[in-house]
mmCIF file of C-alpha atoms (C1' of nucleotides) in Angstrom:
data_model
loop_
_atom_site.group_PDB
_atom_site.id
_atom_site.type_symbol
_atom_site.label_atom_id
_atom_site.label_comp_id
_atom_site.label_asym_id
_atom_site.label_seq_id
_atom_site.Cartn_x
_atom_site.Cartn_y
_atom_site.Cartn_z
ATOM 1 C CA MET A 1 0.042 0.017 0.056
ATOM 2 C CA THR A 2 1.776 3.154 -1.225
ATOM 3 C CA ASP A 3 1.282 6.615 -0.029
ATOM 4 C CA LYS A 4 -0.613 7.502 -3.200
ATOM 5 C CA GLN A 5 -2.933 4.668 -2.938
ATOM 6 C CA LEU A 6 -3.708 5.640 0.603
ATOM 7 C CA ARG A 7 -4.496 9.141 -0.368
ATOM 8 C CA LEU A 8 -7.009 7.705 -2.963
ATOM 9 C CA LEU A 9 -8.702 5.804 -0.321
ATOM 10 C CA LYS A 10 -8.877 8.670 2.030
ATOM 11 C CA CYS A 11 -10.119 10.833 -0.828
ATOM 12 C CA VAL A 12 -13.010 8.527 -1.524
ATOM 13 C CA ALA A 13 -13.854 8.042 2.207
ATOM 14 C CA ASP A 14 -15.288 11.435 2.753
ATOM 15 C CA GLU A 15 -18.933 11.861 2.541
ATOM 16 C CA THR A 16 -19.124 15.164 0.582
ATOM 17 C CA ARG A 17 -16.434 13.961 -1.958
ATOM 18 C CA PHE A 18 -18.187 10.728 -2.262
ATOM 19 C CA GLN A 19 -21.453 12.525 -3.071
ATOM 20 C CA ILE A 20 -19.716 14.756 -5.611
ATOM 21 C CA LEU A 21 -18.576 11.558 -7.344
ATOM 22 C CA LEU A 22 -22.042 10.112 -7.390
ATOM 23 C CA THR A 23 -23.287 13.417 -8.837
ATOM 24 C CA LEU A 24 -20.690 13.234 -11.595
ATOM 25 C CA LYS A 25 -21.631 9.709 -12.304
ATOM 26 C CA LYS A 26 -24.813 11.089 -13.761
ATOM 27 C CA GLY A 27 -22.674 13.185 -16.210
ATOM 28 C CA GLU A 28 -20.693 16.322 -16.657
ATOM 29 C CA ARG A 29 -21.738 19.242 -14.081
ATOM 30 C CA CYS A 30 -20.694 22.612 -13.376
ATOM 31 C CA VAL A 31 -19.776 23.798 -9.756
ATOM 32 C CA CYS A 32 -23.115 25.646 -9.232
ATOM 33 C CA GLU A 33 -25.068 22.482 -10.258
ATOM 34 C CA ILE A 34 -22.991 20.417 -7.744
ATOM 35 C CA MET A 35 -23.534 23.012 -5.064
ATOM 36 C CA GLU A 36 -27.217 22.838 -5.568
ATOM 37 C CA GLU A 37 -27.481 19.092 -5.671
ATOM 38 C CA LEU A 38 -25.558 18.673 -2.478
ATOM 39 C CA GLY A 39 -26.771 21.951 -0.856
ATOM 40 C CA ARG A 40 -23.353 23.006 0.388
ATOM 41 C CA GLU A 41 -21.406 26.205 0.053
ATOM 42 C CA GLN A 42 -19.599 27.157 -3.119
ATOM 43 C CA SER A 43 -16.308 27.388 -1.593
ATOM 44 C CA LEU A 44 -16.581 24.070 0.203
ATOM 45 C CA ILE A 45 -17.334 22.329 -2.970
ATOM 46 C CA SER A 46 -14.559 24.060 -4.732
ATOM 47 C CA HIS A 47 -12.158 22.866 -2.186
ATOM 48 C CA HIS A 48 -13.391 19.194 -2.370
ATOM 49 C CA LEU A 49 -13.222 19.390 -6.201
ATOM 50 C CA ARG A 50 -9.607 20.316 -5.907
ATOM 51 C CA ALA A 51 -8.819 17.448 -3.676
ATOM 52 C CA LEU A 52 -10.681 15.076 -6.062
ATOM 53 C CA ARG A 53 -8.652 16.446 -8.917
ATOM 54 C CA LYS A 54 -5.518 16.115 -7.049
ATOM 55 C CA CYS A 55 -5.867 12.385 -6.786
ATOM 56 C CA GLY A 56 -6.760 12.144 -10.412
ATOM 57 C CA LEU A 57 -10.479 11.196 -9.882
ATOM 58 C CA ILE A 58 -11.960 14.046 -11.916
ATOM 59 C CA ARG A 59 -11.170 16.308 -14.791
ATOM 60 C CA ARG A 60 -12.433 19.908 -15.668
ATOM 61 C CA ARG A 61 -12.860 22.052 -18.732
ATOM 62 C CA ARG A 62 -13.855 25.664 -19.167
ATOM 63 C CA GLU A 63 -17.035 26.398 -21.006
ATOM 64 C CA GLY A 64 -17.577 30.197 -21.062
ATOM 65 C CA LYS A 65 -18.066 31.409 -17.501
ATOM 66 C CA LYS A 66 -18.589 27.979 -16.236
ATOM 67 C CA ILE A 67 -16.197 25.191 -15.369
ATOM 68 C CA MET A 68 -17.480 21.684 -16.129
ATOM 69 C CA TYR A 69 -16.299 18.846 -14.044
ATOM 70 C CA ARG A 70 -16.383 14.975 -14.998
ATOM 71 C CA LEU A 71 -15.125 11.803 -13.828
ATOM 72 C CA ALA A 72 -11.595 11.489 -14.998
ATOM 73 C CA ASP A 73 -12.164 8.125 -16.732
ATOM 74 C CA PRO A 74 -15.240 5.650 -16.997
ATOM 75 C CA SER A 75 -13.397 3.085 -14.941
ATOM 76 C CA ILE A 76 -14.148 5.369 -11.884
ATOM 77 C CA LEU A 77 -17.696 4.138 -12.197
ATOM 78 C CA GLY A 78 -16.252 0.665 -11.445
ATOM 79 C CA LEU A 79 -14.458 2.023 -8.359
ATOM 80 C CA LEU A 80 -17.500 3.712 -7.088
ATOM 81 C CA ALA A 81 -19.604 0.512 -7.528
ATOM 82 C CA ASP A 82 -16.853 -1.714 -5.852
ATOM 83 C CA VAL A 83 -16.437 0.544 -2.940
ATOM 84 C CA GLU A 84 -20.245 0.542 -2.323
ATOM 85 C CA LYS A 85 -20.291 -3.224 -2.814
ATOM 86 C CA LEU A 86 -17.410 -3.733 -0.290
ATOM 87 C CA ALA A 87 -19.082 -1.550 2.092
ATOM 88 C CA ASN A 88 -22.433 -3.355 1.871
ATOM 89 C CA LYS A 89 -20.867 -6.704 2.305
ATOM 90 C CA PHE A 90 -19.589 -5.591 5.724
ATOM 91 C CA CYS A 91 -22.474 -3.234 6.923
ATOM 92 C CA MET B 1 -23.505 5.313 1.296
ATOM 93 C CA THR B 2 -24.581 5.022 4.904
ATOM 94 C CA ASP B 3 -22.746 6.302 7.858
ATOM 95 C CA LYS B 4 -21.602 2.986 8.874
ATOM 96 C CA GLN B 5 -20.195 2.203 5.465
ATOM 97 C CA LEU B 6 -18.319 5.482 5.580
ATOM 98 C CA ARG B 7 -16.880 4.481 8.927
ATOM 99 C CA LEU B 8 -15.653 1.248 7.458
ATOM 100 C CA LEU B 9 -13.938 3.027 4.640
ATOM 101 C CA LYS B 10 -12.276 5.548 6.893
ATOM 102 C CA CYS B 11 -11.172 2.636 9.159
ATOM 103 C CA VAL B 12 -9.404 0.890 6.374
ATOM 104 C CA ALA B 13 -8.053 4.158 4.898
ATOM 105 C CA ASP B 14 -5.415 4.555 7.608
ATOM 106 C CA GLU B 15 -1.868 3.352 7.220
ATOM 107 C CA THR B 16 -1.367 1.829 10.574
ATOM 108 C CA ARG B 17 -4.754 0.044 10.617
ATOM 109 C CA PHE B 18 -4.250 -1.262 7.073
ATOM 110 C CA GLN B 19 -0.783 -2.592 8.108
ATOM 111 C CA ILE B 20 -2.478 -4.318 11.081
ATOM 112 C CA LEU B 21 -4.861 -6.025 8.748
ATOM 113 C CA LEU B 22 -2.169 -7.156 6.612
ATOM 114 C CA THR B 23 -0.406 -8.532 9.513
ATOM 115 C CA LEU B 24 -3.525 -10.407 10.587
ATOM 116 C CA LYS B 25 -3.965 -11.698 7.107
ATOM 117 C CA LYS B 26 -0.999 -13.940 7.853
ATOM 118 C CA GLY B 27 -2.839 -15.562 10.926
ATOM 119 C CA GLU B 28 -3.714 -14.741 14.607
ATOM 120 C CA ARG B 29 -1.329 -12.492 16.403
ATOM 121 C CA CYS B 30 -0.976 -11.104 19.874
ATOM 122 C CA VAL B 31 -0.583 -7.357 20.453
ATOM 123 C CA CYS B 32 3.194 -7.639 21.112
ATOM 124 C CA GLU B 33 3.667 -9.432 17.814
ATOM 125 C CA ILE B 34 1.814 -6.740 15.986
ATOM 126 C CA MET B 35 3.837 -4.032 17.776
ATOM 127 C CA GLU B 36 7.023 -5.658 16.804
ATOM 128 C CA GLU B 37 5.980 -6.156 13.165
ATOM 129 C CA LEU B 38 4.925 -2.605 12.820
ATOM 130 C CA GLY B 39 7.533 -1.100 15.172
ATOM 131 C CA ARG B 40 4.903 1.179 16.810
ATOM 132 C CA GLU B 41 4.077 1.734 20.412
ATOM 133 C CA GLN B 42 1.877 -0.676 22.365
ATOM 134 C CA SER B 43 -0.690 1.941 23.257
ATOM 135 C CA LEU B 44 -1.050 3.151 19.707
ATOM 136 C CA ILE B 45 -1.485 -0.358 18.417
ATOM 137 C CA SER B 46 -4.180 -1.000 21.187
ATOM 138 C CA HIS B 47 -6.049 2.079 20.127
ATOM 139 C CA HIS B 48 -6.069 1.033 16.451
ATOM 140 C CA LEU B 49 -7.056 -2.449 17.392
ATOM 141 C CA ARG B 50 -10.072 -0.983 19.240
ATOM 142 C CA ALA B 51 -11.091 1.010 16.246
ATOM 143 C CA LEU B 52 -10.848 -1.987 13.887
ATOM 144 C CA ARG B 53 -12.980 -4.104 16.341
ATOM 145 C CA LYS B 54 -15.510 -1.405 16.517
ATOM 146 C CA CYS B 55 -16.121 -1.611 12.818
ATOM 147 C CA GLY B 56 -16.229 -5.332 13.000
ATOM 148 C CA LEU B 57 -13.210 -6.095 10.994
ATOM 149 C CA ILE B 58 -11.227 -8.118 13.794
ATOM 150 C CA ARG B 59 -12.064 -10.254 16.738
ATOM 151 C CA ARG B 60 -10.049 -11.303 19.851
ATOM 152 C CA ARG B 61 -9.746 -13.837 22.403
ATOM 153 C CA ARG B 62 -7.719 -14.237 25.574
ATOM 154 C CA GLU B 63 -5.093 -16.829 25.797
ATOM 155 C CA GLY B 64 -3.462 -16.760 29.282
ATOM 156 C CA LYS B 65 -1.814 -13.356 29.682
ATOM 157 C CA LYS B 66 -1.998 -12.602 25.934
ATOM 158 C CA ILE B 67 -4.869 -11.482 23.821
ATOM 159 C CA MET B 68 -5.009 -12.849 20.363
ATOM 160 C CA TYR B 69 -6.285 -10.982 17.392
ATOM 161 C CA ARG B 70 -7.770 -12.208 14.112
ATOM 162 C CA LEU B 71 -9.670 -10.973 11.237
ATOM 163 C CA ALA B 72 -13.340 -11.218 11.924
ATOM 164 C CA ASP B 73 -13.975 -13.395 8.932
ATOM 165 C CA PRO B 74 -12.277 -14.819 5.901
ATOM 166 C CA SER B 75 -14.202 -12.588 3.635
ATOM 167 C CA ILE B 76 -12.099 -9.694 4.915
ATOM 168 C CA LEU B 77 -9.181 -11.173 2.959
ATOM 169 C CA GLY B 78 -11.379 -10.310 -0.067
ATOM 170 C CA LEU B 79 -11.951 -6.824 1.053
ATOM 171 C CA LEU B 80 -8.263 -6.212 1.581
ATOM 172 C CA ALA B 81 -7.388 -7.668 -1.885
ATOM 173 C CA ASP B 82 -10.173 -5.587 -3.521
ATOM 174 C CA VAL B 83 -8.965 -2.422 -1.824
ATOM 175 C CA GLU B 84 -5.495 -2.965 -3.065
ATOM 176 C CA LYS B 85 -6.693 -3.845 -6.465
ATOM 177 C CA LEU B 86 -8.750 -0.635 -6.682
ATOM 178 C CA ALA B 87 -5.875 1.428 -5.482
ATOM 179 C CA ASN B 88 -3.527 -0.099 -7.966
ATOM 180 C CA LYS B 89 -5.946 0.601 -10.810
ATOM 181 C CA PHE B 90 -5.803 4.287 -10.135
ATOM 182 C CA CYS B 91 -2.182 4.715 -8.984
ATOM 183 C "C1'" DG C 1 -13.741 49.840 -19.211
ATOM 184 C "C1'" DG C 2 -16.899 48.776 -15.280
ATOM 185 C "C1'" DC C 3 -20.249 45.334 -13.652
ATOM 186 C "C1'" DT C 4 -21.821 40.780 -13.107
ATOM 187 C "C1'" DT C 5 -21.571 35.786 -12.850
ATOM 188 C "C1'" DA C 6 -18.895 31.724 -11.881
ATOM 189 C "C1'" DT C 7 -15.199 29.654 -9.706
ATOM 190 C "C1'" DA C 8 -10.813 29.456 -7.073
ATOM 191 C "C1'" DT C 9 -7.869 30.532 -3.277
ATOM 192 C "C1'" DG C 10 -5.741 31.683 1.011
ATOM 193 C "C1'" DA C 11 -6.161 32.447 5.778
ATOM 194 C "C1'" DA C 12 -8.644 31.657 10.020
ATOM 195 C "C1'" DC C 13 -11.109 28.535 12.617
ATOM 196 C "C1'" DA C 14 -13.191 24.214 14.145
ATOM 197 C "C1'" DA C 15 -13.498 19.403 14.349
ATOM 198 C "C1'" DA C 16 -11.758 14.998 14.027
ATOM 199 C "C1'" DG C 17 -8.134 11.830 14.326
ATOM 200 C "C1'" DA C 18 -3.635 10.083 15.600
ATOM 201 C "C1'" DT C 19 0.062 9.669 18.811
ATOM 202 C "C1'" DT C 20 2.128 9.896 23.348
ATOM 203 C "C1'" DT C 21 2.149 9.642 28.377
ATOM 204 C "C1'" DA C 22 0.726 7.981 32.374
ATOM 205 C "C1'" DT C 23 -1.995 4.817 34.742
ATOM 206 C "C1'" DA C 24 -5.156 0.845 35.348
ATOM 207 C "C1'" DT C 25 -6.580 -3.987 34.854
ATOM 208 C "C1'" DG C 26 -6.162 -8.707 34.818
ATOM 209 C "C1'" DA C 27 -3.855 -13.141 34.310
ATOM 210 C "C1'" DA C 28 0.176 -15.764 35.742
ATOM 211 C "C1'" DT C 29 3.911 -16.775 38.562
ATOM 212 C "C1'" DA C 30 7.256 -16.585 42.398
ATOM 213 C "C1'" DT D 1 -0.221 -11.999 47.951
ATOM 214 C "C1'" DA D 2 3.306 -9.152 45.829
ATOM 215 C "C1'" DT D 3 5.342 -8.868 41.519
ATOM 216 C "C1'" DT D 4 5.563 -9.173 36.695
ATOM 217 C "C1'" DC D 5 4.032 -9.373 32.083
ATOM 218 C "C1'" DA D 6 0.523 -8.256 28.514
ATOM 219 C "C1'" DT D 7 -2.830 -5.224 27.340
ATOM 220 C "C1'" DA D 8 -6.385 -1.475 27.809
ATOM 221 C "C1'" DT D 9 -7.835 3.079 28.803
ATOM 222 C "C1'" DA D 10 -8.089 8.098 29.782
ATOM 223 C "C1'" DA D 11 -6.346 12.398 29.325
ATOM 224 C "C1'" DA D 12 -3.154 15.577 27.103
ATOM 225 C "C1'" DT D 13 -1.130 16.939 23.002
ATOM 226 C "C1'" DC D 14 -0.127 17.123 18.291
ATOM 227 C "C1'" DT D 15 -1.592 16.767 13.479
ATOM 228 C "C1'" DT D 16 -4.613 16.539 9.813
ATOM 229 C "C1'" DT D 17 -8.765 17.526 7.573
ATOM 230 C "C1'" DG D 18 -12.971 19.979 6.914
ATOM 231 C "C1'" DT D 19 -15.474 24.312 6.943
ATOM 232 C "C1'" DT D 20 -16.252 29.081 6.621
ATOM 233 C "C1'" DC D 21 -15.133 33.801 5.444
ATOM 234 C "C1'" DA D 22 -13.221 37.083 2.773
ATOM 235 C "C1'" DT D 23 -10.993 38.181 -1.362
ATOM 236 C "C1'" DA D 24 -9.143 37.288 -6.133
ATOM 237 C "C1'" DT D 25 -9.402 35.824 -10.852
ATOM 238 C "C1'" DA D 26 -11.487 35.227 -15.349
ATOM 239 C "C1'" DA D 27 -14.868 35.315 -18.568
ATOM 240 C "C1'" DG D 28 -19.007 37.524 -20.712
ATOM 241 C "C1'" DC D 29 -22.012 41.306 -21.070
ATOM 242 C "C1'" DC D 30 -23.577 46.315 -20.650
#
DNA sequence: GGCTTATATGAACAAAGATTTATATGAATA
DNA sequence: TATTCATATAAATCTTTGTTCATATAAGCC
Protein backbone atom coordinates (compact mmCIF):
# COMPACT_ATOMS: atom_id res chain seq x y z
CA MET A 1 0.00 0.00 0.00
CA THR A 2 1.76 3.10 -1.21
CA ASP A 3 1.25 6.64 -0.06
CA LYS A 4 -0.57 7.55 -3.21
CA GLN A 5 -2.95 4.64 -2.86
CA LEU A 6 -3.71 5.62 0.70
CA ARG A 7 -4.44 9.16 -0.40
CA LEU A 8 -6.88 7.82 -2.97
CA LEU A 9 -8.69 5.79 -0.34
CA LYS A 10 -8.90 8.73 2.04
CA CYS A 11 -10.14 10.90 -0.78
CA VAL A 12 -13.05 8.57 -1.48
CA ALA A 13 -13.77 8.00 2.22
CA ASP A 14 -15.31 11.42 2.75
CA GLU A 15 -19.04 11.93 2.59
CA THR A 16 -19.04 15.15 0.59
CA ARG A 17 -16.48 13.93 -1.93
CA PHE A 18 -18.27 10.65 -2.34
CA GLN A 19 -21.50 12.52 -3.04
CA ILE A 20 -19.74 14.68 -5.59
CA LEU A 21 -18.52 11.56 -7.35
CA LEU A 22 -22.03 10.14 -7.35
CA THR A 23 -23.30 13.37 -8.90
CA LEU A 24 -20.66 13.29 -11.62
CA LYS A 25 -21.56 9.68 -12.25
CA LYS A 26 -24.74 11.07 -13.81
CA GLY A 27 -22.71 13.22 -16.20
CA GLU A 28 -20.71 16.39 -16.52
CA ARG A 29 -21.73 19.14 -14.10
CA CYS A 30 -20.65 22.70 -13.35
CA VAL A 31 -19.81 23.80 -9.82
CA CYS A 32 -23.12 25.56 -9.24
CA GLU A 33 -25.03 22.43 -10.19
CA ILE A 34 -23.01 20.37 -7.76
CA MET A 35 -23.54 22.96 -5.03
CA GLU A 36 -27.25 22.87 -5.60
CA GLU A 37 -27.45 19.11 -5.67
CA LEU A 38 -25.52 18.77 -2.42
CA GLY A 39 -26.81 21.94 -0.79
CA ARG A 40 -23.35 23.01 0.36
CA GLU A 41 -21.39 26.24 0.05
CA GLN A 42 -19.62 27.16 -3.16
CA SER A 43 -16.26 27.42 -1.56
CA LEU A 44 -16.55 24.09 0.18
CA ILE A 45 -17.42 22.33 -3.05
CA SER A 46 -14.54 24.05 -4.75
CA HIS A 47 -12.08 22.81 -2.13
CA HIS A 48 -13.34 19.26 -2.43
CA LEU A 49 -13.25 19.37 -6.20
CA ARG A 50 -9.63 20.36 -5.93
CA ALA A 51 -8.91 17.40 -3.68
CA LEU A 52 -10.64 15.00 -6.07
CA ARG A 53 -8.72 16.46 -8.96
CA LYS A 54 -5.47 16.12 -7.05
CA CYS A 55 -5.92 12.36 -6.80
CA GLY A 56 -6.84 12.15 -10.43
CA LEU A 57 -10.45 11.15 -9.94
CA ILE A 58 -11.99 14.03 -11.87
CA ARG A 59 -11.15 16.40 -14.74
CA ARG A 60 -12.44 19.83 -15.69
CA ARG A 61 -12.78 22.08 -18.70
CA ARG A 62 -13.91 25.65 -19.10
CA GLU A 63 -17.07 26.45 -21.00
CA GLY A 64 -17.60 30.19 -21.06
CA LYS A 65 -18.04 31.41 -17.53
CA LYS A 66 -18.61 27.95 -16.19
CA ILE A 67 -16.19 25.18 -15.39
CA MET A 68 -17.46 21.73 -16.13
CA TYR A 69 -16.34 18.77 -14.07
CA ARG A 70 -16.47 15.11 -15.01
CA LEU A 71 -15.13 11.76 -13.82
CA ALA A 72 -11.58 11.38 -15.06
CA ASP A 73 -12.26 8.06 -16.69
CA PRO A 74 -15.19 5.66 -17.01
CA SER A 75 -13.39 3.09 -14.89
CA ILE A 76 -14.10 5.31 -11.88
CA LEU A 77 -17.68 4.11 -12.15
CA GLY A 78 -16.29 0.68 -11.39
CA LEU A 79 -14.40 2.07 -8.42
CA LEU A 80 -17.56 3.61 -6.99
CA ALA A 81 -19.56 0.47 -7.53
CA ASP A 82 -16.85 -1.65 -5.94
CA VAL A 83 -16.49 0.62 -2.96
CA GLU A 84 -20.23 0.48 -2.38
CA LYS A 85 -20.33 -3.26 -2.84
CA LEU A 86 -17.51 -3.76 -0.34
CA ALA A 87 -19.13 -1.49 2.19
CA ASN A 88 -22.43 -3.30 1.80
CA LYS A 89 -20.85 -6.66 2.32
CA PHE A 90 -19.64 -5.58 5.76
CA CYS A 91 -22.41 -3.27 6.92
CA MET B 1 -23.57 5.35 1.25
CA THR B 2 -24.57 5.05 4.87
CA ASP B 3 -22.76 6.37 7.89
CA LYS B 4 -21.64 2.94 8.88
CA GLN B 5 -20.23 2.23 5.46
CA LEU B 6 -18.32 5.48 5.53
CA ARG B 7 -16.87 4.57 8.92
CA LEU B 8 -15.70 1.27 7.50
CA LEU B 9 -13.96 3.00 4.62
CA LYS B 10 -12.28 5.50 6.89
CA CYS B 11 -11.18 2.70 9.16
CA VAL B 12 -9.41 0.91 6.33
CA ALA B 13 -7.99 4.14 4.91
CA ASP B 14 -5.39 4.56 7.62
CA GLU B 15 -1.86 3.34 7.16
CA THR B 16 -1.36 1.80 10.58
CA ARG B 17 -4.72 0.05 10.56
CA PHE B 18 -4.20 -1.22 7.07
CA GLN B 19 -0.84 -2.65 8.10
CA ILE B 20 -2.43 -4.32 11.10
CA LEU B 21 -4.95 -5.97 8.81
CA LEU B 22 -2.17 -7.14 6.53
CA THR B 23 -0.40 -8.64 9.53
CA LEU B 24 -3.52 -10.46 10.67
CA LYS B 25 -3.97 -11.72 7.14
CA LYS B 26 -1.02 -13.97 7.91
CA GLY B 27 -2.80 -15.40 10.92
CA GLU B 28 -3.75 -14.79 14.52
CA ARG B 29 -1.36 -12.49 16.41
CA CYS B 30 -1.05 -11.08 19.90
CA VAL B 31 -0.60 -7.36 20.50
CA CYS B 32 3.12 -7.60 21.16
CA GLU B 33 3.67 -9.40 17.88
CA ILE B 34 1.78 -6.71 16.01
CA MET B 35 3.76 -3.99 17.79
CA GLU B 36 7.00 -5.65 16.81
CA GLU B 37 6.01 -6.18 13.24
CA LEU B 38 4.94 -2.56 12.80
CA GLY B 39 7.51 -1.06 15.15
CA ARG B 40 4.95 1.16 16.85
CA GLU B 41 4.07 1.78 20.50
CA GLN B 42 1.93 -0.64 22.44
CA SER B 43 -0.67 1.90 23.30
CA LEU B 44 -1.01 3.13 19.76
CA ILE B 45 -1.55 -0.38 18.47
CA SER B 46 -4.11 -0.97 21.17
CA HIS B 47 -6.08 2.10 20.13
CA HIS B 48 -6.10 1.06 16.50
CA LEU B 49 -7.10 -2.48 17.38
CA ARG B 50 -10.04 -1.05 19.21
CA ALA B 51 -11.05 0.99 16.18
CA LEU B 52 -10.81 -2.05 13.92
CA ARG B 53 -12.85 -4.08 16.35
CA LYS B 54 -15.44 -1.34 16.53
CA CYS B 55 -16.13 -1.63 12.81
CA GLY B 56 -16.25 -5.37 13.05
CA LEU B 57 -13.14 -6.09 11.05
CA ILE B 58 -11.32 -8.07 13.74
CA ARG B 59 -12.07 -10.29 16.74
CA ARG B 60 -10.07 -11.20 19.82
CA ARG B 61 -9.82 -13.90 22.43
CA ARG B 62 -7.77 -14.23 25.58
CA GLU B 63 -5.09 -16.86 25.86
CA GLY B 64 -3.45 -16.72 29.26
CA LYS B 65 -1.79 -13.35 29.62
CA LYS B 66 -2.00 -12.60 25.95
CA ILE B 67 -4.86 -11.43 23.82
CA MET B 68 -4.97 -12.88 20.35
CA TYR B 69 -6.40 -10.92 17.46
CA ARG B 70 -7.64 -12.24 14.15
CA LEU B 71 -9.61 -11.09 11.12
CA ALA B 72 -13.30 -11.24 11.94
CA ASP B 73 -14.12 -13.37 8.96
CA PRO B 74 -12.28 -14.79 5.96
CA SER B 75 -14.18 -12.52 3.60
CA ILE B 76 -12.09 -9.66 4.95
CA LEU B 77 -9.24 -11.12 2.93
CA GLY B 78 -11.37 -10.34 -0.08
CA LEU B 79 -11.92 -6.81 1.13
CA LEU B 80 -8.20 -6.22 1.50
CA ALA B 81 -7.45 -7.68 -1.90
CA ASP B 82 -10.18 -5.58 -3.49
CA VAL B 83 -9.05 -2.40 -1.82
CA GLU B 84 -5.50 -3.00 -3.02
CA LYS B 85 -6.66 -3.84 -6.50
CA LEU B 86 -8.75 -0.69 -6.72
CA ALA B 87 -5.91 1.46 -5.47
CA ASN B 88 -3.54 -0.10 -7.96
CA LYS B 89 -5.88 0.51 -10.84
CA PHE B 90 -5.75 4.25 -10.16
CA CYS B 91 -2.23 4.75 -8.91
C1' DG C 1 -13.67 49.81 -19.08
C1' DG C 2 -16.91 48.80 -15.28
C1' DC C 3 -20.28 45.32 -13.71
C1' DT C 4 -21.85 40.74 -13.06
C1' DT C 5 -21.54 35.80 -12.82
C1' DA C 6 -18.93 31.64 -11.86
C1' DT C 7 -15.22 29.69 -9.68
C1' DA C 8 -10.80 29.49 -7.05
C1' DT C 9 -7.87 30.45 -3.34
C1' DG C 10 -5.81 31.70 1.10
C1' DA C 11 -6.19 32.42 5.82
C1' DA C 12 -8.63 31.59 10.01
C1' DC C 13 -11.12 28.56 12.63
C1' DA C 14 -13.26 24.21 14.11
C1' DA C 15 -13.55 19.44 14.41
C1' DA C 16 -11.81 14.94 14.04
C1' DG C 17 -8.16 11.80 14.32
C1' DA C 18 -3.64 10.10 15.59
C1' DT C 19 -0.01 9.74 18.93
C1' DT C 20 2.02 9.91 23.43
C1' DT C 21 2.12 9.67 28.33
C1' DA C 22 0.77 8.01 32.41
C1' DT C 23 -1.95 4.84 34.78
C1' DA C 24 -5.17 0.86 35.39
C1' DT C 25 -6.52 -3.94 34.86
C1' DG C 26 -6.17 -8.77 34.79
C1' DA C 27 -3.82 -13.12 34.37
C1' DA C 28 0.29 -15.79 35.69
C1' DT C 29 3.91 -16.82 38.64
C1' DA C 30 7.27 -16.58 42.37
C1' DT D 1 -0.31 -12.07 47.96
C1' DA D 2 3.22 -9.19 45.83
C1' DT D 3 5.38 -8.90 41.46
C1' DT D 4 5.62 -9.17 36.66
C1' DC D 5 3.96 -9.40 32.04
C1' DA D 6 0.52 -8.20 28.50
C1' DT D 7 -2.87 -5.26 27.29
C1' DA D 8 -6.32 -1.47 27.82
C1' DT D 9 -7.81 3.02 28.77
C1' DA D 10 -8.13 8.03 29.77
C1' DA D 11 -6.36 12.41 29.32
C1' DA D 12 -3.27 15.51 27.11
C1' DT D 13 -1.23 16.91 23.04
C1' DC D 14 -0.13 17.12 18.29
C1' DT D 15 -1.60 16.74 13.43
C1' DT D 16 -4.59 16.56 9.82
C1' DT D 17 -8.70 17.57 7.63
C1' DG D 18 -12.94 19.96 6.89
C1' DT D 19 -15.45 24.27 6.91
C1' DT D 20 -16.20 29.13 6.59
C1' DC D 21 -15.14 33.79 5.41
C1' DA D 22 -13.19 37.13 2.83
C1' DT D 23 -10.99 38.14 -1.32
C1' DA D 24 -9.06 37.21 -6.06
C1' DT D 25 -9.47 35.87 -10.82
C1' DA D 26 -11.40 35.25 -15.27
C1' DA D 27 -14.93 35.34 -18.69
C1' DG D 28 -18.98 37.54 -20.63
C1' DC D 29 -22.03 41.38 -21.00
C1' DC D 30 -23.56 46.37 -20.70
